[in-house]
Short mmCIF file of C-alpha atoms and ligand atoms in Angstrom, two decimals:
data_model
loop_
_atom_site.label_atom_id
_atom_site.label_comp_id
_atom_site.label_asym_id
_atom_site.label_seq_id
_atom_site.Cartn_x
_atom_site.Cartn_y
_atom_site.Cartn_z
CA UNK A 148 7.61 17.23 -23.64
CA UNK A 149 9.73 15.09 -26.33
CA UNK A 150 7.48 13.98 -29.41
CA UNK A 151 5.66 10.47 -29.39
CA UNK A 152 7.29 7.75 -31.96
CA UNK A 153 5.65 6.03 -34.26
CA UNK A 154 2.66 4.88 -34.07
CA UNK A 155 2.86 1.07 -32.48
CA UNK A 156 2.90 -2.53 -34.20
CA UNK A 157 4.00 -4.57 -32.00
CA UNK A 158 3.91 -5.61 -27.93
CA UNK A 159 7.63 -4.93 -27.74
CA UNK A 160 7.06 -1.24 -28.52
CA UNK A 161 8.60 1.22 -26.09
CA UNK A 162 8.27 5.01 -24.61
CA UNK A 163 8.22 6.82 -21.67
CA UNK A 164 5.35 5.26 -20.37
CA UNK A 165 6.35 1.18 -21.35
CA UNK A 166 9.28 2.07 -19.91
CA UNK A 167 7.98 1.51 -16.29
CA UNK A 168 5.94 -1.44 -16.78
CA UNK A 169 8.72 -3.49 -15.20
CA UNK A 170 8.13 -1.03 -11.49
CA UNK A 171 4.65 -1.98 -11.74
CA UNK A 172 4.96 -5.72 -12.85
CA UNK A 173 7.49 -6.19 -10.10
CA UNK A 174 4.90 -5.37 -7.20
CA UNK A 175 1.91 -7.90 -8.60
CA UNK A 176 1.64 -10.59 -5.51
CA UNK A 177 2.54 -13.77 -6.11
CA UNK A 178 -1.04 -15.96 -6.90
CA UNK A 179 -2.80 -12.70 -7.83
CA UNK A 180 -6.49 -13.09 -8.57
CA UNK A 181 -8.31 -9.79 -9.77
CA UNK A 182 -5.78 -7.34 -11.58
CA UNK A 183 -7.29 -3.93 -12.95
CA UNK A 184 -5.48 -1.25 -15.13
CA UNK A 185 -6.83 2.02 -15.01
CA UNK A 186 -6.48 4.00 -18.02
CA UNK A 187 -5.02 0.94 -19.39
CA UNK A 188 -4.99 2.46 -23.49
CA UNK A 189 -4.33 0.00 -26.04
CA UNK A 190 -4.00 -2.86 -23.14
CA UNK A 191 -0.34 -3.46 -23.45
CA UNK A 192 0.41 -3.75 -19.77
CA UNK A 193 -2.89 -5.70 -19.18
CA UNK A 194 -1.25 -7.94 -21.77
CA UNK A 195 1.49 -8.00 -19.69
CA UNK A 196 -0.55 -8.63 -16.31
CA UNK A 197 -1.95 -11.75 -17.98
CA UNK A 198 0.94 -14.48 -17.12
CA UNK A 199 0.57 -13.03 -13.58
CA UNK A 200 -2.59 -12.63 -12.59
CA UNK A 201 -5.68 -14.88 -13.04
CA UNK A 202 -7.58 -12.18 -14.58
CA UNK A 203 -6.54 -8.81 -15.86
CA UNK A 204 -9.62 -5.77 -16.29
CA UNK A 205 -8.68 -2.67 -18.36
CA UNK A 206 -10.27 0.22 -18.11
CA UNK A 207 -10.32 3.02 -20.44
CA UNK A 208 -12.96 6.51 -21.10
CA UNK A 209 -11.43 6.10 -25.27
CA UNK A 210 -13.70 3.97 -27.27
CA UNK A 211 -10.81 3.88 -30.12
CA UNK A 212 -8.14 2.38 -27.37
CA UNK A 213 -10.59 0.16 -25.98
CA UNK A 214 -11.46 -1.57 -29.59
CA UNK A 215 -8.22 -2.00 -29.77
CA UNK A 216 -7.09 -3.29 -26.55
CA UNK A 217 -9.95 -5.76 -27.50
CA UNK A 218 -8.37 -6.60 -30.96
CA UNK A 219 -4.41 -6.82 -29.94
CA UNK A 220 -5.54 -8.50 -26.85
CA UNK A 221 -7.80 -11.50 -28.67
CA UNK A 222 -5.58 -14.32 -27.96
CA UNK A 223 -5.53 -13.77 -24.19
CA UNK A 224 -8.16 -15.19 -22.93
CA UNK A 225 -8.06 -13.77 -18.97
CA UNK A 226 -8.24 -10.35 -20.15
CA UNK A 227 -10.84 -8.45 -20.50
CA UNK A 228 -11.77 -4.53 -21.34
CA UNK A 229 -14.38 -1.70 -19.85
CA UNK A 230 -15.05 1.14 -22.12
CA UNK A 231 -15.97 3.34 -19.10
CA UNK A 232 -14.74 6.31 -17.12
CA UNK A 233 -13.31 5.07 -14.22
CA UNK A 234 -14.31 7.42 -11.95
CA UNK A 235 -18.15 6.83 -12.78
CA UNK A 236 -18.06 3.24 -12.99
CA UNK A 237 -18.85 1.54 -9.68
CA UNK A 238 -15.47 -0.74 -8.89
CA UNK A 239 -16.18 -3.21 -6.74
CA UNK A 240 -15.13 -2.81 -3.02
CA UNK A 241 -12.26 -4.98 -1.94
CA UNK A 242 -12.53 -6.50 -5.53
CA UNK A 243 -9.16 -6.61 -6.68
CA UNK A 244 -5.53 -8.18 -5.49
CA UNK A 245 -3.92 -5.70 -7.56
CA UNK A 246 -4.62 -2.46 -8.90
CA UNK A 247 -2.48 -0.16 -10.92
CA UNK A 248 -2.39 3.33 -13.75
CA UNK A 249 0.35 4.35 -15.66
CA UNK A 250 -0.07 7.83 -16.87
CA UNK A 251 -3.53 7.97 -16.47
CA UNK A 252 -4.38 9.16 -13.45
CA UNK A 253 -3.32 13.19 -14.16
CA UNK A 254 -6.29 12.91 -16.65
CA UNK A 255 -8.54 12.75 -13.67
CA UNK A 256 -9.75 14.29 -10.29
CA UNK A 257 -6.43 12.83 -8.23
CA UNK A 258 -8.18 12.76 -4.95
CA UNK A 259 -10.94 10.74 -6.23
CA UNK A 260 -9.32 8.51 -8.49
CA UNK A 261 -6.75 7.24 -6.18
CA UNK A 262 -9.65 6.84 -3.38
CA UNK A 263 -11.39 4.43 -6.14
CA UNK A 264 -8.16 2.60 -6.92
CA UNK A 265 -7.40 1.77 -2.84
CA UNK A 266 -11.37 1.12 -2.22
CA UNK A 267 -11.14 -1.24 -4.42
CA UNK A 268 -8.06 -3.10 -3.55
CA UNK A 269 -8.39 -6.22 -1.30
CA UNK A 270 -6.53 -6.02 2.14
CA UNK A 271 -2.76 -6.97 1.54
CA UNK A 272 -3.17 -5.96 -2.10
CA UNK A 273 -0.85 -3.73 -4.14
CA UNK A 274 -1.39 -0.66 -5.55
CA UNK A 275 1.45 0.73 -8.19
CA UNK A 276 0.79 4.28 -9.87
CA UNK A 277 2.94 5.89 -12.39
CA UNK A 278 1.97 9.19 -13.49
CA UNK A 279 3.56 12.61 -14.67
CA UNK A 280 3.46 16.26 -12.42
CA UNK A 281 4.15 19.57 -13.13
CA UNK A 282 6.96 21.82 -11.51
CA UNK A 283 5.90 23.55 -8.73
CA UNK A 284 9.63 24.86 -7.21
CA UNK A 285 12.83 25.85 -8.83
CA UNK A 286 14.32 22.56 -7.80
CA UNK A 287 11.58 20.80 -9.95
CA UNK A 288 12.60 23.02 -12.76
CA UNK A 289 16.30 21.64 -12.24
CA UNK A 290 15.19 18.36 -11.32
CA UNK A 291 13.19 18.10 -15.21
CA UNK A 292 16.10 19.80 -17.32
CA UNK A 293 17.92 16.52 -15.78
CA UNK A 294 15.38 14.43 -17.30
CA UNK A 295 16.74 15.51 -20.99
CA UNK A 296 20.24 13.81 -20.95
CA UNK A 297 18.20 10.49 -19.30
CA UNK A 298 15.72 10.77 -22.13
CA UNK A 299 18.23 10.94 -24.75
CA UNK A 300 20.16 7.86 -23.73
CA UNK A 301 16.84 5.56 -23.66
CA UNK A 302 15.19 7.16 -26.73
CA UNK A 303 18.49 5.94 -28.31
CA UNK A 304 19.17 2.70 -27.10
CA UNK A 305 15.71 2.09 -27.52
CA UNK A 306 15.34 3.57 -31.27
CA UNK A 307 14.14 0.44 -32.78
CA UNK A 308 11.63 0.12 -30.84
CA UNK A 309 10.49 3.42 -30.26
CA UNK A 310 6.39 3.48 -30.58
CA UNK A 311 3.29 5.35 -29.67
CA UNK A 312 -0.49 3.94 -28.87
CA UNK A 313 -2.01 7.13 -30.09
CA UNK A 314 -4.15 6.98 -26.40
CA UNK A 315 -5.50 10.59 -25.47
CA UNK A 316 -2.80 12.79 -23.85
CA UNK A 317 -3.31 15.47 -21.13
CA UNK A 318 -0.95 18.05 -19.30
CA UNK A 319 -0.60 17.25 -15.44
CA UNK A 320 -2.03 20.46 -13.02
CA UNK A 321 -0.65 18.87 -10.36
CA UNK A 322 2.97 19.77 -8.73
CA UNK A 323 5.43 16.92 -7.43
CA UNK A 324 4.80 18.14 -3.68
CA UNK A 325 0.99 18.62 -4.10
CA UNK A 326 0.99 14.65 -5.47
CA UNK A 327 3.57 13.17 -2.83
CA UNK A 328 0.93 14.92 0.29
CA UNK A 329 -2.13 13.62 -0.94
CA UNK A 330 -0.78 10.34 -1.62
CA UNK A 331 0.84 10.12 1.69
CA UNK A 332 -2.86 11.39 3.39
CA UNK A 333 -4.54 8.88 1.37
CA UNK A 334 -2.53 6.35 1.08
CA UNK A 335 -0.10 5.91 4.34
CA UNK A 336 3.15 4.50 4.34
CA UNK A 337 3.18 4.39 0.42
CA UNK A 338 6.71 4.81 -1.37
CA UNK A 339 6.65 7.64 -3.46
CA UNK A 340 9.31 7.87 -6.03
CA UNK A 341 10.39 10.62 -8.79
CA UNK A 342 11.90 8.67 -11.82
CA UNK A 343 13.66 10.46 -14.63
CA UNK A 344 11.57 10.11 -17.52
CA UNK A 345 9.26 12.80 -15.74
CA UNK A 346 7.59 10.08 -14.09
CA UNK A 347 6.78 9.31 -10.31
CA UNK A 348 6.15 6.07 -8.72
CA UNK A 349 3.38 5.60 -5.77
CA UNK A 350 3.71 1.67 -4.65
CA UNK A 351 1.68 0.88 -1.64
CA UNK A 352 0.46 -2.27 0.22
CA UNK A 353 -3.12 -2.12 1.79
CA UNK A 354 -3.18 -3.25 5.43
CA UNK A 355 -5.08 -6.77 6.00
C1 SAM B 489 -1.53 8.86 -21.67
S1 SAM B 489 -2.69 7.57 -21.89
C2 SAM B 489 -1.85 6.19 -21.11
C3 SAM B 489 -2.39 4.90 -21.60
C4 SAM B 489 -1.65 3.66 -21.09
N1 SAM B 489 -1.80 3.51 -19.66
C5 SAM B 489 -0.21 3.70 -21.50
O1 SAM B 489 0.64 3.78 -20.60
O2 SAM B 489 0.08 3.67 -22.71
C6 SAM B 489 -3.96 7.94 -20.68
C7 SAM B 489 -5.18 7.07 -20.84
O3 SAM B 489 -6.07 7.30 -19.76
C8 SAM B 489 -7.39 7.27 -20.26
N2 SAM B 489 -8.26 7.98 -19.32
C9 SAM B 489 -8.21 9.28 -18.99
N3 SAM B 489 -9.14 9.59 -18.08
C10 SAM B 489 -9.82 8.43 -17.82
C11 SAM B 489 -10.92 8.11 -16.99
N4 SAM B 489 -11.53 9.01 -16.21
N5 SAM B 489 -11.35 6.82 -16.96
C12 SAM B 489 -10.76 5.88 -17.77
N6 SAM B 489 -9.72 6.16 -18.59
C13 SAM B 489 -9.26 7.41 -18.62
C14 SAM B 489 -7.27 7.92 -21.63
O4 SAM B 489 -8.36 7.59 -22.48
C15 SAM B 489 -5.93 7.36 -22.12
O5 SAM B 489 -6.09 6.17 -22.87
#
């Protein structure tokens, strides 16, 4: 796993995880109401959420990235933060026009966290989840060592604005095939995506 940069100053900061906030700001519906981030760390893609959505909720289990998510997020007036665990909290059913996680979700019970995330999307709503999984196969071995060349290019043309939140890390148990079945069974006709980065993509679009 490559080391984090420094630690982050600004809200142009980027690493393997910023690096996909344009997949997930690209699915946001046009004249989105409720938008929630789970595991949303120091708020930078809630921050990000804000000029699309008419109100942006964060969610994060870390008091010390949910202080400040508060403080880097004070001007913005449309978002707001929970200092909760996301799997406890009770998320209002059909609450939200868009939901998303960016590496996040391997720090919880998959199953259950992605069943919160689509009970709690509104009919016709998006869902976008970003998250990391481990090698299961040979191939996924392969597949990862051609992550390093990929990694190299954007940690370089990206060097000056390399940075790290300091949010909690975890390892994912998960393999790439274990994660694409149970989204497809819980989520169908989602696109599931591997990215280089070690990253995959799960986009789908609740049924009205
Ligand atoms: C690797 S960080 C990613 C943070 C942020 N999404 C980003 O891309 O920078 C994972 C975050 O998920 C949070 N997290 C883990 N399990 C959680 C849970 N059950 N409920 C809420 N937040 C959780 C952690 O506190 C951490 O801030």
């Amino acid at each position: 796993m490559p080391r984090p940069g420094p630690r982050a100053t600004t809200d142009n900061y980027w690493n393997h995880n910023t690096h996909f906030h344009d997949v997930v700001l690209r699915s946001v519906p046009r004249g989105c109401g409720e938008a929630l981030d789970v595991g949303c760390g120091d708020g930078l893609l809630a921050r990000r959420l804000a000029s699309r959505a008419a109100h942006v909720t964060g969610i994060d289990r870390s008091p010390e990235m949910i202080e400040r998510a508060r403080t880097l997020s004070a001007k913005h007036g449309n978002v707001e933060f929970m200092e909760a665990d996301a799997l406890a909290c009770d998320l209002p059913a059909e609450g939200h026009d868009f939901v998303c996680s960016v590496t996040a979700i391997h720090h919880m019970d998959f199953t259950a966290a992605l069943t919160a995330m689509r009970e709690t999307l509104r009919p016709g709503g998006s869902l976008v989840v970003i998250s990391l999984a481990n090698s299961g196969t040979l191939g996924d071995r392969v597949y990862s060592l051609t992550c390093i060349p990929v990694h190299h290019y954007h940690r370089f043309r990206n060097r000056r604005r390399a940075g790290d939140p300091g949010a909690p890390i975890a390892w994912p148990d998960m393999t790439w095939s274990e994660v694409r079945e149970e989204a497809a069974r819980l989520l169908p006709g989602a696109r599931f995506r591997r990215h280089r980065l070690w990253r995959y993509s799960i986009v789908w679009r609740k049924p009205r």
